[in-house]
């Protein structure tokens, strides 16, 4: 395309016209060569010069225009129904369908369209471009590379006063977003001016949160609704249950009343598998598990008290700190407590004894994580104190597998959703451990030291098992991507994991039976020993014991007297002592000396002088 620009100007404004003409060349200056400079010239031979074999490249920077991206939602409303039919009511829709199917026009229309659809279906079935030819083949190991992980993104708390990230939840549709709850769990130690806000982050934009959630109290837990990605459920520090609808903004959509809420912070919230998708339940350290319907959050629909004595006394209840619910087991749920006990409960139980089925004891402190294996729900993982333990519902007295005791406290854990033998744990020293007990049981398969400079508080694994989100003490959420070997099902891994679970469960059962037998034997021996002692008559009577005690007492006294007499004799001067032949002569000499001393005192009139002791007989 030719570029033309037209100048509009009067000729008189151009100035005087320039006239050019030819003329001969003329010399303005001439500099002759200087011989002195030529003599000073030194030839350099050889000459080293560096050159590049490759082409010379240059780097340039340019500012490009930045485009602001914005996400907008569209509400889809089901259409095609008459105004008098509510599409949400199942009975009305069934009744309307039956009415339409009986109409003759409907039958004719279906017959006419059926032939056209049949032709199209046959065309599609002739060649299926989406056919998977290797669906029936077992998964094969992709590579033999060593397990690894790398950091993808870091989401930092935008507030000046940093708060721990206490819970993380993945967006259910495509895992494009991450909801993070922030709160300070140190009782009455929260700094002044600390914000209550929590955030929803877009994975592609770590600089600024996409949505800010503004509760009245800091959020301890935050969970996306798996059926409606716009709805989030949260447990607050003051014990209330809050619900957000992101289409309505940052403020709370529904909030439970203080009178019917928990008395302590809500450490666990889970959505239930229901037709409406509005049912959930929560747990707190006040010892209560409550069921809610978010359409009416004024009060709970049901309350279960975690009293293992089955008397439903709140003062005896164990504080709940973690929850587990498996959709394939709709009547069962499990609770991890502050006292290190896992309580298995039955939701359909009518009496306290039926609601609390059994308990599993094995930890020395609070159970921060509790999750069933996604492939084998009978086995579940617990994380608490310095270990992570794997349990079986068939073995209640002890866990079937456990990690070694670590130097740092464990804070959270989770199973891999794609591999039955892989699970993850976080520690207070900022380490993320990835365990694969088929590959190695004594040590983690991969240990990522210092994912953050501070302690890790929580973790959540994406549905595909490729990404892990870890929340830290200073509110930093780190997004990690693991290698293909850790997120791809290995050959025969399911069979191997099942065999390990069954083998360890069988071993624990044998040990439990052995310990039970030993305890019964010891109890029987103790009872028999008590009976023998009760039946045997006493060997010594009371009089003999008293006589023996008196003899021992007097023997001790006589021994002490003899010692004192010997010491007194040693202390007397040697000049006053004269040797005697035997004891009788010494005693007789002492008596005669005393008589003489008495006579002398009478004759001398008490001069005060005494003769020598022990005179001759």
Coordinates of C-alpha atoms in Angstrom, one line a residue:
X1 CA 0.0 0.0 0.0
X2 CA 1.4 3.4 -1.0
X3 CA 1.7 6.0 1.8
X4 CA 0.9 9.5 0.6
X5 CA 0.8 12.7 2.7
X6 CA -0.3 15.9 1.1
X7 CA 1.2 19.2 2.3
X8 CA -1.1 22.2 1.9
X9 CA 0.9 25.5 1.9
X10 CA 1.0 28.7 -0.2
X11 CA 3.9 29.2 -2.5
X12 CA 4.8 32.5 -1.0
X13 CA 5.4 30.8 2.4
X14 CA 8.0 28.4 1.0
X15 CA 10.8 31.1 0.8
X16 CA 13.2 31.9 -1.9
X17 CA 13.6 29.3 -4.6
X18 CA 17.0 27.5 -4.7
X19 CA 18.9 27.6 -8.0
X20 CA 21.6 24.9 -8.5
X21 CA 24.4 25.0 -11.2
X22 CA 27.5 23.1 -12.2
X23 CA 31.0 24.4 -11.5
X24 CA 34.6 23.2 -11.3
X25 CA 36.1 21.4 -8.3
X26 CA 38.3 23.6 -6.1
X27 CA 40.8 22.5 -3.3
X28 CA 40.0 24.0 0.1
X29 CA 42.9 22.4 2.2
X30 CA 45.9 20.2 1.5
X31 CA 47.7 18.2 4.3
X32 CA 51.1 16.7 3.0
X33 CA 52.5 13.5 4.6
X34 CA 54.8 13.9 7.6
X35 CA 58.0 11.8 7.3
X36 CA 58.7 12.0 11.0
X37 CA 55.4 10.2 11.7
X38 CA 56.3 7.5 9.2
X39 CA 59.6 6.8 11.0
X40 CA 57.7 6.3 14.3
X41 CA 55.4 3.7 12.7
X42 CA 56.1 0.1 14.1
X43 CA 54.8 -2.9 12.2
X44 CA 53.1 -5.5 14.4
X45 CA 53.6 -9.0 13.1
X46 CA 51.9 -11.4 13.8
X47 CA 48.6 -10.0 14.7
X48 CA 46.1 -11.9 17.0
X49 CA 42.5 -11.1 16.4
X50 CA 39.5 -12.9 18.0
X51 CA 36.5 -13.5 15.7
X52 CA 33.2 -15.3 16.2
X53 CA 32.2 -18.2 14.0
X54 CA 28.5 -17.7 14.7
X55 CA 26.3 -14.9 13.5
X56 CA 26.3 -11.8 15.7
X57 CA 23.0 -11.4 17.5
X58 CA 21.6 -8.5 19.4
X59 CA 18.8 -8.3 22.0
X60 CA 16.2 -5.6 22.0
X61 CA 13.4 -4.9 24.5
X62 CA 10.1 -3.4 23.6
X63 CA 7.0 -2.5 25.6
X64 CA 3.9 -4.2 24.5
X65 CA 0.4 -3.2 25.3
X66 CA -1.0 -5.0 28.4
X67 CA -4.5 -6.5 28.1
X68 CA -6.7 -6.7 31.2
X69 CA -8.5 -10.0 31.5
X70 CA -11.8 -10.3 33.3
X71 CA -13.9 -13.4 34.1
X72 CA -17.6 -13.2 33.7
X73 CA -20.3 -15.8 34.4
X74 CA -23.5 -16.6 32.6
X75 CA -26.5 -18.1 34.3
X76 CA -28.0 -20.9 32.3
X77 CA -31.7 -21.5 32.9
X78 CA -33.4 -24.7 31.7
X79 CA -36.0 -23.8 29.1
X80 CA -38.6 -25.6 27.1
X81 CA -41.0 -26.1 30.0
X82 CA -44.4 -24.5 30.2
X83 CA -44.9 -21.8 32.9
X84 CA -47.1 -24.0 35.0
X85 CA -44.4 -26.7 35.2
X86 CA -41.5 -26.2 37.7
X87 CA -38.4 -27.9 36.1
X88 CA -36.9 -28.4 39.6
X89 CA -39.8 -30.6 40.7
X90 CA -39.3 -34.1 39.6
X91 CA -42.9 -35.2 39.9
X92 CA -44.2 -32.3 37.7
X93 CA -41.7 -33.0 35.0
X94 CA -42.5 -36.7 34.9
X95 CA -46.2 -36.0 34.8
X96 CA -45.7 -33.5 31.9
X97 CA -43.5 -36.0 29.9
X98 CA -46.1 -38.7 30.2
X99 CA -48.7 -36.3 29.0
X100 CA -46.6 -35.3 25.9
X101 CA -45.7 -38.9 25.1
X102 CA -49.4 -39.9 24.8
X103 CA -50.0 -37.1 22.2
X104 CA -50.3 -38.4 18.6
X105 CA -48.3 -35.5 17.2
X106 CA -45.4 -36.4 19.4
X107 CA -45.4 -40.0 18.1
X108 CA -45.4 -38.9 14.5
X109 CA -42.7 -36.3 15.1
X110 CA -40.5 -39.0 16.7
X111 CA -41.1 -41.4 13.8
X112 CA -40.1 -38.8 11.2
X113 CA -37.0 -37.6 13.1
X114 CA -36.0 -41.2 14.1
X115 CA -35.0 -42.2 10.5
X116 CA -32.9 -39.0 10.1
X117 CA -31.2 -39.6 13.5
X118 CA -30.6 -43.3 12.6
X119 CA -28.8 -42.3 9.4
X120 CA -26.5 -39.9 11.4
X121 CA -25.8 -42.5 14.1
X122 CA -24.8 -45.1 11.5
X123 CA -22.5 -42.6 10.0
X124 CA -20.8 -41.9 13.4
X125 CA -20.6 -45.6 14.2
X126 CA -18.9 -46.3 10.8
X127 CA -15.7 -44.6 12.0
X128 CA -15.3 -43.5 15.6
X129 CA -12.7 -40.8 15.7
X130 CA -12.7 -40.7 19.5
X131 CA -12.1 -44.4 19.9
X132 CA -9.5 -45.4 22.5
X133 CA -7.8 -48.6 21.3
X134 CA -5.8 -49.3 24.5
X135 CA -8.4 -48.8 27.2
X136 CA -8.2 -52.4 28.3
X137 CA -4.5 -52.4 28.6
X138 CA -2.9 -52.1 32.1
X139 CA -1.1 -48.9 32.9
X140 CA 2.6 -49.1 32.1
X141 CA 5.3 -47.2 33.8
X142 CA 6.0 -44.1 31.8
X143 CA 9.7 -43.6 32.8
X144 CA 12.2 -44.9 35.2
X145 CA 13.2 -41.4 36.3
X146 CA 13.7 -40.6 39.9
X147 CA 10.8 -39.0 41.8
X148 CA 11.0 -35.2 41.6
X149 CA 8.9 -32.0 42.1
X150 CA 9.2 -28.4 41.1
X151 CA 7.6 -25.2 42.3
X152 CA 5.1 -23.7 39.8
X153 CA 3.7 -20.7 41.7
X154 CA 3.7 -18.9 45.0
X155 CA 0.7 -17.1 46.4
X156 CA 1.6 -14.7 49.3
X157 CA -0.8 -13.2 51.8
X158 CA -1.3 -9.6 50.6
X159 CA -1.9 -8.3 54.2
X160 CA 0.9 -6.5 56.1
X161 CA 0.3 -8.6 59.2
X162 CA 0.9 -12.2 58.0
X163 CA -1.4 -15.0 59.0
X164 CA -1.1 -18.8 58.7
X165 CA -2.8 -20.4 55.8
X166 CA -4.9 -23.0 57.7
X167 CA -6.9 -24.6 54.8
X168 CA -6.7 -25.0 51.0
X169 CA -9.5 -26.1 48.6
X170 CA -9.3 -26.7 44.8
X171 CA -11.9 -25.5 42.4
X172 CA -14.0 -28.5 41.4
X173 CA -14.2 -27.5 37.7
X174 CA -10.8 -27.8 36.1
X175 CA -8.9 -26.9 39.2
X176 CA -8.2 -23.4 37.8
X177 CA -8.6 -21.7 41.2
X178 CA -7.5 -22.1 44.7
X179 CA -9.5 -21.0 47.8
X180 CA -7.2 -20.4 50.9
X181 CA -8.4 -19.7 54.5
X182 CA -6.2 -17.5 56.7
X183 CA -6.4 -17.3 60.5
X184 CA -4.2 -17.1 63.6
X185 CA -4.9 -20.2 65.8
X186 CA -2.9 -18.9 68.8
X187 CA -5.6 -18.3 71.5
X188 CA -5.8 -14.7 72.4
X189 CA -2.4 -14.0 70.8
X190 CA -3.6 -12.5 67.5
X191 CA -1.9 -9.2 66.8
X192 CA -3.9 -6.0 66.7
X193 CA -5.2 -5.0 63.3
X194 CA -5.0 -8.5 61.8
X195 CA -7.4 -8.9 58.9
X196 CA -10.2 -11.4 58.8
X197 CA -10.2 -11.7 55.0
X198 CA -9.5 -14.9 53.0
X199 CA -9.0 -15.2 49.3
X200 CA -9.7 -17.1 46.1
X201 CA -6.6 -17.2 43.8
X202 CA -6.4 -17.7 40.0
X203 CA -3.5 -20.1 39.3
X204 CA -2.3 -17.9 36.4
X205 CA -2.3 -14.7 38.4
X206 CA -0.4 -15.0 41.7
X207 CA 0.0 -11.2 42.1
X208 CA -3.5 -10.4 43.1
X209 CA -6.4 -12.5 44.5
X210 CA -9.4 -12.9 42.2
X211 CA -12.0 -12.7 44.9
X212 CA -11.8 -11.5 48.5
X213 CA -14.0 -13.2 51.1
X214 CA -14.9 -10.9 54.0
X215 CA -16.2 -12.8 57.1
X216 CA -16.9 -11.4 60.5
X217 CA -14.4 -13.8 62.1
X218 CA -11.3 -15.4 60.6
X219 CA -11.8 -18.6 58.6
X220 CA -10.2 -21.8 59.8
X221 CA -11.6 -24.1 57.0
X222 CA -12.9 -23.4 53.5
X223 CA -14.4 -25.9 51.1
X224 CA -15.8 -25.6 47.5
X225 CA -19.2 -27.3 46.8
X226 CA -18.5 -30.1 44.4
X227 CA -21.9 -29.7 42.7
X228 CA -21.9 -25.9 42.5
X229 CA -18.5 -24.2 42.1
X230 CA -19.9 -20.8 43.0
X231 CA -20.8 -21.9 46.6
X232 CA -18.2 -22.2 49.4
X233 CA -18.6 -23.5 52.9
X234 CA -16.4 -22.1 55.7
X235 CA -15.9 -22.7 59.4
X236 CA -15.1 -19.6 61.5
X237 CA -12.8 -19.1 64.5
X238 CA -15.7 -18.1 66.6
X239 CA -17.6 -21.4 65.9
X240 CA -20.0 -20.1 63.3
X241 CA -20.7 -21.7 59.9
X242 CA -20.6 -19.3 56.9
X243 CA -21.6 -19.8 53.2
X244 CA -20.5 -17.7 50.2
X245 CA -22.0 -17.4 46.7
X246 CA -19.3 -15.8 44.6
X247 CA -21.9 -14.5 42.1
X248 CA -23.3 -12.3 44.9
X249 CA -20.0 -10.7 45.9
X250 CA -17.5 -10.9 48.8
X251 CA -19.9 -10.7 51.7
X252 CA -21.4 -13.7 53.5
X253 CA -24.5 -15.2 51.9
X254 CA -25.6 -17.3 54.9
X255 CA -24.4 -17.4 58.5
X256 CA -25.3 -19.6 61.4
X257 CA -26.5 -18.0 64.6
X258 CA -24.2 -17.8 67.6
X259 CA -26.6 -19.6 69.9
X260 CA -26.8 -22.8 67.8
X261 CA -23.2 -22.8 66.5
X262 CA -20.0 -24.4 67.9
X263 CA -18.4 -23.1 71.1
X264 CA -14.8 -23.5 69.8
X265 CA -13.2 -22.9 66.4
X266 CA -14.5 -25.1 63.5
X267 CA -11.6 -27.3 62.4
X268 CA -13.5 -29.5 59.9
X269 CA -16.2 -28.9 57.3
X270 CA -17.3 -31.4 54.6
X271 CA -20.0 -31.4 52.0
X272 CA -22.3 -34.4 52.0
X273 CA -23.3 -36.4 48.9
X274 CA -27.0 -35.4 48.6
X275 CA -29.6 -34.8 45.9
X276 CA -29.8 -31.1 46.7
X277 CA -26.1 -30.6 47.1
X278 CA -26.8 -28.3 50.1
X279 CA -26.1 -30.6 53.0
X280 CA -22.9 -30.5 55.0
X281 CA -21.5 -31.2 58.5
X282 CA -18.9 -29.6 60.7
X283 CA -16.7 -30.5 63.7
X284 CA -15.1 -28.5 66.5
X285 CA -12.9 -28.9 69.5
X286 CA -16.1 -28.4 71.7
X287 CA -16.8 -32.1 71.1
X288 CA -19.8 -31.7 68.7
X289 CA -20.4 -32.8 65.1
X290 CA -23.3 -30.8 63.5
X291 CA -25.2 -31.4 60.3
X292 CA -26.4 -28.3 58.4
X293 CA -28.5 -27.4 55.3
X294 CA -27.1 -24.2 53.8
X295 CA -30.6 -23.1 52.7
X296 CA -31.4 -22.7 56.4
X297 CA -28.3 -22.1 58.5
X298 CA -30.1 -20.7 61.5
X299 CA -29.7 -24.0 63.4
X300 CA -28.2 -27.5 62.8
X301 CA -30.4 -30.3 61.7
X302 CA -28.6 -32.9 63.9
X303 CA -25.9 -32.9 66.6
X304 CA -23.7 -35.8 67.7
X305 CA -21.6 -35.5 70.8
X306 CA -18.2 -37.2 70.7
X307 CA -18.5 -38.9 74.1
X308 CA -16.9 -42.4 73.8
X309 CA -18.5 -43.4 77.1
X310 CA -21.8 -43.3 75.0
X311 CA -23.6 -41.2 77.6
X312 CA -23.7 -38.0 75.4
X313 CA -22.3 -35.8 78.2
X314 CA -20.7 -32.7 76.6
X315 CA -18.2 -32.4 79.5
X316 CA -16.8 -35.8 78.7
X317 CA -16.7 -35.2 74.9
X318 CA -13.4 -35.4 73.0
X319 CA -12.5 -32.4 70.9
X320 CA -12.9 -33.0 67.1
X321 CA -10.1 -31.6 64.9
X322 CA -10.5 -33.5 61.6
X323 CA -13.3 -35.1 59.6
X324 CA -13.6 -37.9 57.0
X325 CA -16.6 -38.8 54.9
X326 CA -16.6 -41.1 51.9
X327 CA -19.5 -40.9 49.5
X328 CA -19.4 -44.6 48.8
X329 CA -20.2 -45.1 52.5
X330 CA -23.0 -42.6 53.0
X331 CA -23.9 -43.7 56.6
X332 CA -20.4 -43.7 58.0
X333 CA -18.1 -40.9 59.0
X334 CA -14.9 -40.7 61.0
X335 CA -13.6 -38.0 63.5
X336 CA -10.0 -37.4 64.5
X337 CA -9.8 -35.9 68.1
X338 CA -7.3 -33.8 70.1
X339 CA -6.6 -36.8 72.3
X340 CA -5.2 -38.9 69.5
X341 CA -8.3 -41.1 69.1
X342 CA -10.2 -41.8 65.9
X343 CA -13.9 -42.3 66.4
X344 CA -15.9 -44.2 63.8
X345 CA -19.6 -43.1 63.8
X346 CA -22.8 -44.3 62.2
X347 CA -25.0 -41.4 61.0
X348 CA -28.2 -43.5 61.0
X349 CA -27.7 -44.6 64.6
X350 CA -30.6 -43.8 66.9
X351 CA -29.0 -44.3 70.3
X352 CA -25.6 -43.0 71.5
X353 CA -24.3 -46.6 71.5
X354 CA -25.3 -47.0 67.8
X355 CA -23.9 -43.6 66.8
X356 CA -20.4 -44.3 68.1
X357 CA -19.4 -47.6 66.6
X358 CA -15.7 -48.0 67.6
X359 CA -12.5 -46.1 68.4
X360 CA -8.9 -46.4 67.2
X361 CA -6.1 -45.2 69.5
X362 CA -2.5 -44.8 68.6
X363 CA -1.4 -41.1 68.5
X364 CA 0.1 -39.1 71.3
X365 CA -1.4 -35.8 70.2
X366 CA -4.1 -34.2 68.0
X367 CA -4.9 -35.9 64.7
X368 CA -4.5 -33.2 62.1
X369 CA -5.4 -35.3 59.1
X370 CA -7.7 -38.2 58.5
X371 CA -8.5 -39.6 55.1
X372 CA -9.7 -42.9 53.6
X373 CA -7.7 -44.5 50.8
X374 CA -9.6 -43.6 47.5
X375 CA -9.1 -47.1 46.2
X376 CA -9.5 -49.1 49.4
X377 CA -11.9 -47.3 51.7
X378 CA -11.4 -49.8 54.5
X379 CA -7.9 -48.5 55.0
X380 CA -7.4 -44.9 56.2
X381 CA -4.5 -42.5 56.9
X382 CA -4.0 -40.5 60.1
X383 CA -1.4 -37.8 60.7
X384 CA -0.5 -36.6 64.2
X385 CA 2.3 -36.1 66.7
X386 CA 5.5 -37.2 65.0
X387 CA 4.2 -40.1 62.8
X388 CA 1.7 -40.9 60.0
X389 CA -0.2 -44.2 60.4
X390 CA -2.3 -46.4 58.1
X391 CA -5.2 -48.3 59.7
X392 CA -7.6 -51.0 58.7
X393 CA -11.2 -51.2 60.0
X394 CA -10.6 -54.9 60.7
X395 CA -7.8 -54.2 63.2
X396 CA -8.9 -51.8 65.9
X397 CA -6.2 -52.2 68.5
X398 CA -3.3 -50.9 66.5
X399 CA -2.4 -49.5 63.1
X400 CA -1.1 -51.8 60.4
X401 CA 1.6 -49.5 59.1
X402 CA 3.3 -46.4 60.4
X403 CA 6.3 -44.1 59.6
X404 CA 9.2 -43.6 61.8
X405 CA 9.2 -40.9 64.5
X406 CA 10.4 -37.7 62.9
X407 CA 12.3 -34.9 64.7
X408 CA 9.8 -32.3 63.5
X409 CA 6.0 -32.3 64.3
X410 CA 3.7 -33.5 61.4
X411 CA 0.9 -31.0 60.5
X412 CA -1.1 -32.5 57.6
X413 CA -1.3 -35.4 55.2
X414 CA -3.3 -36.7 52.2
X415 CA -3.5 -39.7 49.8
X416 CA -2.7 -39.4 46.2
X417 CA -6.0 -39.6 44.2
X418 CA -4.5 -41.6 41.4
X419 CA -2.0 -43.9 43.1
X420 CA -3.2 -46.2 46.0
X421 CA 0.3 -46.5 47.5
X422 CA 1.3 -42.8 47.6
X423 CA 0.6 -40.3 50.3
X424 CA 1.9 -36.9 51.3
X425 CA 2.8 -35.3 54.6
X426 CA 4.0 -31.9 55.8
X427 CA 6.1 -31.0 58.8
X428 CA 6.9 -28.1 61.0
X429 CA 10.4 -27.6 59.6
X430 CA 8.9 -26.8 56.2
X431 CA 9.5 -30.2 54.6
X432 CA 7.1 -32.0 52.2
X433 CA 7.5 -35.8 52.3
X434 CA 6.1 -38.0 49.5
X435 CA 5.7 -41.7 50.5
X436 CA 5.4 -44.7 48.2
X437 CA 5.3 -47.8 50.4
X438 CA 5.4 -50.1 47.4
X439 CA 8.8 -48.6 46.5
X440 CA 10.1 -47.8 50.0
X441 CA 8.6 -48.2 53.4
X442 CA 11.2 -47.0 55.9
X443 CA 11.9 -43.6 54.3
X444 CA 9.9 -41.2 52.0
X445 CA 10.4 -41.7 48.2
X446 CA 11.0 -37.9 47.9
X447 CA 11.6 -35.4 50.6
X448 CA 11.4 -31.7 49.6
X449 CA 13.3 -29.8 52.3
X450 CA 12.3 -26.2 53.0
X451 CA 9.5 -25.8 50.5
X452 CA 9.1 -22.6 52.6
X453 CA 11.4 -21.0 55.1
X454 CA 8.6 -21.4 57.8
X455 CA 6.5 -24.3 59.0
X456 CA 3.9 -25.9 56.6
X457 CA 0.4 -26.0 58.1
X458 CA -1.8 -27.6 55.4
X459 CA -1.7 -29.4 52.0
X460 CA -4.2 -30.4 49.3
X461 CA -3.7 -32.6 46.3
X462 CA -5.4 -31.8 43.0
X463 CA -7.8 -34.4 41.5
X464 CA -5.3 -35.5 38.9
X465 CA -2.5 -35.9 41.5
X466 CA -0.1 -33.7 39.5
X467 CA -0.3 -30.6 41.6
X468 CA 0.0 -30.0 45.4
X469 CA -0.8 -26.8 47.2
X470 CA 0.9 -26.3 50.6
X471 CA 0.0 -23.5 53.0
X472 CA 2.6 -22.1 55.4
X473 CA 2.7 -20.3 58.8
X474 CA 3.2 -16.9 57.2
X475 CA 0.3 -17.3 54.7
X476 CA 2.4 -18.4 51.7
X477 CA 0.7 -21.0 49.5
X478 CA 3.2 -22.9 47.3
X479 CA 2.0 -24.7 44.2
X480 CA 4.1 -27.8 43.4
X481 CA 4.1 -30.1 40.4
X482 CA 5.3 -33.7 40.9
X483 CA 7.0 -35.9 38.2
X484 CA 5.0 -38.2 36.0
X485 CA 6.1 -41.3 38.0
X486 CA 4.3 -40.0 41.1
X487 CA 1.0 -39.1 39.4
X488 CA 0.7 -42.1 37.0
X489 CA -0.7 -45.4 38.0
X490 CA 2.0 -48.0 37.8
X491 CA 1.8 -51.6 36.5
X492 CA 0.1 -53.9 39.0
X493 CA 0.1 -51.2 41.7
X494 CA -3.4 -51.8 42.8
X495 CA -2.8 -55.5 43.3
X496 CA 0.4 -54.9 45.2
X497 CA -1.1 -52.3 47.4
X498 CA -4.1 -54.5 48.2
X499 CA -1.7 -57.4 49.0
X500 CA 0.3 -55.2 51.3
X501 CA -2.8 -54.0 53.1
X502 CA -4.1 -57.6 53.6
X503 CA -0.8 -58.9 54.7
X504 CA -0.3 -56.2 57.3
X505 CA -3.9 -56.6 58.5
X506 CA -3.4 -60.3 58.9
X507 CA -0.2 -59.8 60.8
X508 CA -1.8 -57.4 63.2
X509 CA -4.6 -59.7 63.9
X510 CA -2.2 -62.5 64.7
X511 CA -0.3 -60.2 67.1
X512 CA -3.5 -59.0 68.7
X513 CA -4.7 -62.6 69.3
X514 CA -1.2 -63.4 70.8
X515 CA -1.3 -60.4 73.1
X516 CA -4.9 -61.2 74.2
X517 CA -3.8 -64.7 75.0
X518 CA -0.8 -63.5 77.0
X519 CA -3.0 -61.1 79.0
X520 CA -5.5 -63.8 79.8
X521 CA -2.6 -66.1 81.0
X522 CA -1.2 -63.3 83.2
X523 CA -4.6 -62.5 84.6
X524 CA -5.2 -66.2 85.4
X525 CA -1.8 -66.5 87.1
X526 CA -2.4 -63.5 89.2
X527 CA -5.8 -64.8 90.3
X528 CA -4.4 -68.2 91.2
X529 CA -1.5 -66.6 93.2
X530 CA -4.1 -64.5 95.1
X531 CA -6.1 -67.6 95.9
X532 CA -3.0 -69.5 97.1
X533 CA -2.0 -66.7 99.4
X534 CA -5.5 -66.5 100.7
X535 CA -5.8 -70.2 101.4
X536 CA -2.3 -70.7 103.1
X537 CA -2.2 -70.4 106.9
X538 CA 0.3 -67.9 108.4
X539 CA 3.6 -69.6 109.2
X540 CA 4.5 -67.5 112.3
X541 CA 2.0 -66.5 115.0
X542 CA 1.9 -63.1 116.7
X543 CA 3.6 -64.2 120.0
X544 CA 6.7 -65.6 118.2
X545 CA 7.0 -62.4 116.1
X546 CA 6.9 -60.3 119.3
X547 CA 9.5 -62.5 121.1
X548 CA 11.8 -62.5 118.1
X549 CA 11.6 -58.7 117.9
X550 CA 12.4 -58.3 121.6
X551 CA 15.5 -60.5 121.3
X552 CA 16.8 -58.5 118.3
X553 CA 16.1 -55.3 120.2
X554 CA 18.0 -56.3 123.3
X555 CA 20.9 -57.7 121.3
X556 CA 21.3 -54.4 119.6
X557 CA 21.3 -52.5 122.9
X558 CA 23.9 -54.8 124.6
X559 CA 26.1 -54.5 121.6
X560 CA 26.0 -50.7 121.7
X561 CA 26.7 -50.7 125.5
X562 CA 29.8 -52.9 125.0
X563 CA 31.0 -50.5 122.3
X564 CA 30.6 -47.5 124.6
X565 CA 32.5 -49.2 127.5
X566 CA 35.4 -50.1 125.2
X567 CA 35.6 -46.5 124.0
X568 CA 35.6 -45.2 127.6
X569 CA 38.4 -47.5 128.6
X570 CA 40.5 -46.3 125.6
X571 CA 40.1 -42.7 126.5
X572 CA 41.6 -43.1 130.2
X573 CA 45.4 -42.2 130.7
X574 CA 47.8 -45.0 130.3
X575 CA 49.8 -44.0 133.5
X576 CA 46.7 -44.7 135.7
X577 CA 46.3 -48.2 134.2
X578 CA 48.1 -51.3 135.4
X579 CA 47.9 -54.6 133.7
X580 CA 46.0 -57.4 135.5
X581 CA 46.2 -61.1 135.1
X582 CA 42.5 -61.7 134.6
X583 CA 39.2 -60.0 135.0
X584 CA 38.4 -61.3 138.5
X585 CA 41.7 -59.9 140.0
X586 CA 41.0 -56.5 138.3
X587 CA 37.5 -56.3 139.8
X588 CA 38.8 -57.2 143.3
X589 CA 41.7 -54.6 143.0
X590 CA 39.1 -52.0 142.1
X591 CA 37.0 -52.8 145.2
X592 CA 40.0 -52.7 147.6
X593 CA 41.1 -49.4 146.1
X594 CA 37.7 -47.9 146.7
X595 CA 37.8 -49.1 150.3
X596 CA 41.3 -47.6 150.8
X597 CA 40.2 -44.4 149.2
X598 CA 37.3 -44.2 151.6
X599 CA 39.6 -44.8 154.6
X600 CA 42.1 -42.3 153.4
X601 CA 39.5 -39.6 152.9
X602 CA 38.3 -40.2 156.5
X603 CA 41.8 -40.1 158.0
X604 CA 43.1 -37.1 156.0
X605 CA 39.9 -35.1 156.6
X606 CA 39.0 -34.8 153.0
X607 CA 42.2 -33.5 151.5
X608 CA 40.7 -34.1 148.0
X609 CA 43.6 -36.4 146.8
X610 CA 42.7 -39.9 145.6
X611 CA 45.0 -42.9 145.4
X612 CA 45.8 -44.6 142.1
X613 CA 43.2 -46.9 140.7
X614 CA 43.8 -50.6 140.3
X615 CA 46.2 -51.3 143.2
X616 CA 47.9 -54.7 143.8
X617 CA 45.7 -57.4 145.3

